[in-house]
Amino acid sequence: MNEPTPVLELRDVRKTYRLPHGQRLRAVDGISLRVMPGEMLGLVGESGCGKSTLGRCMLRLDDVSSGQVLFEGRDITTLSERRLRPLRTGMQMVFQNSTAALNPRRSIGDLLAEPLRVHPAADGRRRSAAAIAARLHELMALVGLPASALARYPHAFSGGQRQRINIARALALSPRLVVADEPVSALDVSVQAQIVNLFADLREQLGLTYVFVAHDLAVVRQISTRVAVMYLGAIVECGETDTVLHTPAHPYTAALTAAVPRPVVGAPPAMLLRGDVPSPVNRPAGCRFHTRCPQAQARCSAEEPALRALRPGHEVACHYPLPPA
Amino acid sequence: MPADRMPLLDVRDLCVSVPGNGGMIPLVENVSFCVNEAEIVGLVGESGSGKSVTAMALMGLIDSPGVQVRGSARFRGQELVGMPAKALRTLRGRDIAMIFQDPMTAFTPVYTIGWQIDEQIRAHERLTRRAARARTVQLLAEMGVPDPARTAQRYPHQLSGGLRQRAMIAMALSCRPTLLIADEPTTALDVTVQAQILDLLRGLRHSHGSSVLLITHDMGVVAQTCSRTLVLYSGRMAESGPTTTLFARPAHPYTAALLDSIPPLYGSRPHRLPAIAGVPPTPRERPAGCAFGPRCAYVHATCLPAPPALAPIGAGQLAACVLPAEGTPLPPRTIAQGMQP
């Protein structure tokens, strides 16, 4: 088969944290996933579902407990920091808290120049000061900030501008893969749209591959080609964005989309799920969603459903998937 | 106005300003609205729009040095602005209660949830501990808290975010207030839990006869809960009116642009979102004339000399914009937010 190499591939990745009293928190519980070049994958789920941990594991900002992480076909699961460093130029992260991600005592120019000083240029040599300065101006233009911003400090910028700076820093080394963890959720709606558009523009200009970790389904729909829905550490549904969001096969996805308060007066009322998400320390046996599932049957509490293809490109982990509308 | 038609809360020209820049900086300017019996009114705006400051001023909870609160806020005809602290204190908690975004900071971590709700009840009513606890357990049950007697014995950190928010609403309702001010009550919650809490708030009108002033930044939350809505921009009212009208025919370009910049969950997906350029001004740097002017697609000479006055558009709708008076009102919205397929 002549399939292109995935930019990112996860094979049965698990991340377990040991807690006091011998307890274990399974933050990521056996996830396999492929992200193809040019794809924009939205990773959605509620707080505590493990989506941020998974995002960090993808870039090996966290080590996985078991399973494999492949970047452009190369296994990076156990690569040493030294061997990993050259690969880091190809994969970068944008964090949610744009303030915490920027050192308040360093100017924007200084912050953006750091990755360019640490990593050698493509020819293996250190970048000259002139080359770095030229790249900084390019980056500012790319994210829509004036070059005068380089001399200023993070406090002088609004939340949206700070997120632009974070994006510029992530792009400094021309990565192929960008993982963005809730990049717009801390922003006001009017500013959020600007950053969502910026992500779309950058993908067109630079041919990037994205993974968006987010909880806002409408934002995810706007910037993703494919969506993976997580619940308690596992992917419960995955497929093309509008297929998953508009004709969900998993009852959890259906509940999640129905719960979004839509800015439309007279939209159908939300289907209410009972209770809260259970703790990932004591996750339910059988299907992890059965304690809140309106469709749960006896089999669901006993046997864990595997993620299987419902039709090509649409996978679901449910014994009784919902019929297509 | 006859007494029975008097709004529960009638706010007129409320202004809040703090000292700075060698003068007074207005945080909230001439905000007027009313809340009727058993009604949910939404107060929407982005961060820094003055929505929380408005609520805090109503509750007499702003104690920043040199702060000035002017205007009028009548609760059942009683003036809240300038009310002596002691009188306000009796009113607060008993007749007007407030819930906050983060229940973790509203509860003290060192006492159980039940203890704190009991205390609130006993501060306003002469009840035995046992009777107060019985009321607490009943309230928690009404708020949909499972196993309420046991939950009452738990500490705030032992509860999930959704349960803590339910407990806080139970505490706010413990003295059967007629007005509940809810400041971003679901912002910290997941959507499936948010849907439960919004359902609870909608039900309060019938179950407890309470009115709600709901403060939020989320237009979706407003559409699903509020009968009337007030849009604030940079401390001033941009627009107010029935929620249905506001969403279908916004009269202020800010309201329209805000609605358009929300990505749609259904319907066709725009190639680019119609974003609003720039950022909202801080109260210190508010531009002359219309505060939205520098970001407005329709800005022209008449917008600049002074902030446009709030003018009636029709059917209870008001907008602080010069366009309707100039005979060039905004077109009705083409609904990008398609309904469910």
XYZ file of C-alpha atoms in Angstrom, chain A residues 46-47 158 188-194 196-197 200-201 204 217-225 240-242 245-246 252 255-257 259-270 272-277 292, chain B residues 46-47 160 162-163 190-196 198-199 217-221 223-224 243-244 247 258-259 261-280 295 337-341:
104
model
C -14.922 17.104 29.346
C -12.455 18.009 32.055
C -3.993 41.543 25.644
C -13.365 36.567 24.820
C -15.700 35.495 22.022
C -14.887 38.459 19.805
C -11.158 37.726 20.089
C -11.578 33.957 19.906
C -12.807 34.217 16.309
C -9.625 36.103 15.321
C -9.517 30.568 15.108
C -9.128 32.339 11.748
C -6.931 28.323 9.546
C -4.783 30.868 7.658
C -3.154 27.144 4.367
C -17.503 21.719 20.125
C -18.421 24.694 17.925
C -14.813 25.915 17.913
C -13.570 22.390 17.199
C -16.010 22.075 14.304
C -14.691 25.295 12.808
C -11.045 24.189 12.805
C -11.023 20.395 12.533
C -11.344 17.964 9.669
C -15.023 13.117 10.023
C -16.068 16.271 11.940
C -19.653 16.767 10.777
C -21.050 15.983 15.555
C -24.245 15.744 13.488
C -21.974 10.169 24.940
C -25.325 13.929 24.891
C -22.290 16.181 24.550
C -23.498 17.849 21.343
C -25.776 19.826 25.900
C -24.060 22.706 24.091
C -26.163 25.820 24.761
C -26.646 27.108 21.225
C -26.995 30.808 20.509
C -30.359 30.181 18.876
C -33.585 31.054 20.692
C -35.942 28.106 20.624
C -33.264 25.486 19.949
C -34.358 22.079 21.235
C -33.713 21.724 24.988
C -30.662 19.801 26.079
C -29.827 15.841 30.307
C -27.269 13.302 31.395
C -27.424 12.097 34.958
C -24.618 12.888 37.374
C -21.008 13.863 36.853
C -18.118 12.209 35.082
C -24.583 7.801 32.749
C -17.024 40.330 27.506
C -14.434 40.579 30.246
C -17.304 17.497 42.241
C -21.259 20.246 39.591
C -22.212 19.154 43.116
C -18.458 20.956 31.743
C -21.251 21.228 29.172
C -23.179 18.170 30.333
C -23.164 19.512 33.909
C -23.831 23.063 32.677
C -26.995 21.802 30.994
C -28.152 20.362 34.336
C -29.211 25.768 33.585
C -32.197 23.454 33.778
C -20.354 35.960 28.544
C -21.962 33.058 26.699
C -24.645 34.001 24.158
C -25.696 30.345 24.058
C -26.497 30.357 27.780
C -30.514 32.120 24.401
C -31.398 29.021 26.406
C -33.934 37.760 23.901
C -35.827 36.539 20.828
C -31.019 37.404 18.468
C -20.792 39.215 18.685
C -23.460 36.789 17.499
C -18.374 35.652 15.586
C -19.638 32.496 17.317
C -18.748 29.459 15.206
C -21.904 27.528 14.262
C -22.325 23.942 15.475
C -24.839 23.177 12.712
C -25.450 24.472 9.230
C -22.796 25.479 6.731
C -19.334 26.144 8.050
C -17.958 29.554 7.035
C -14.487 29.536 5.515
C -13.512 32.302 7.940
C -15.364 33.491 11.020
C -16.555 37.100 10.873
C -14.297 38.212 13.745
C -14.425 41.638 15.386
C -11.065 43.371 14.888
C -9.184 44.638 17.929
C -9.986 44.189 21.604
C -12.491 45.821 23.978
C -14.105 48.204 16.148
C -26.498 29.166 13.259
C -28.612 26.597 11.434
C -30.998 24.448 13.404
C -30.283 20.825 14.067
C -30.476 18.816 10.818
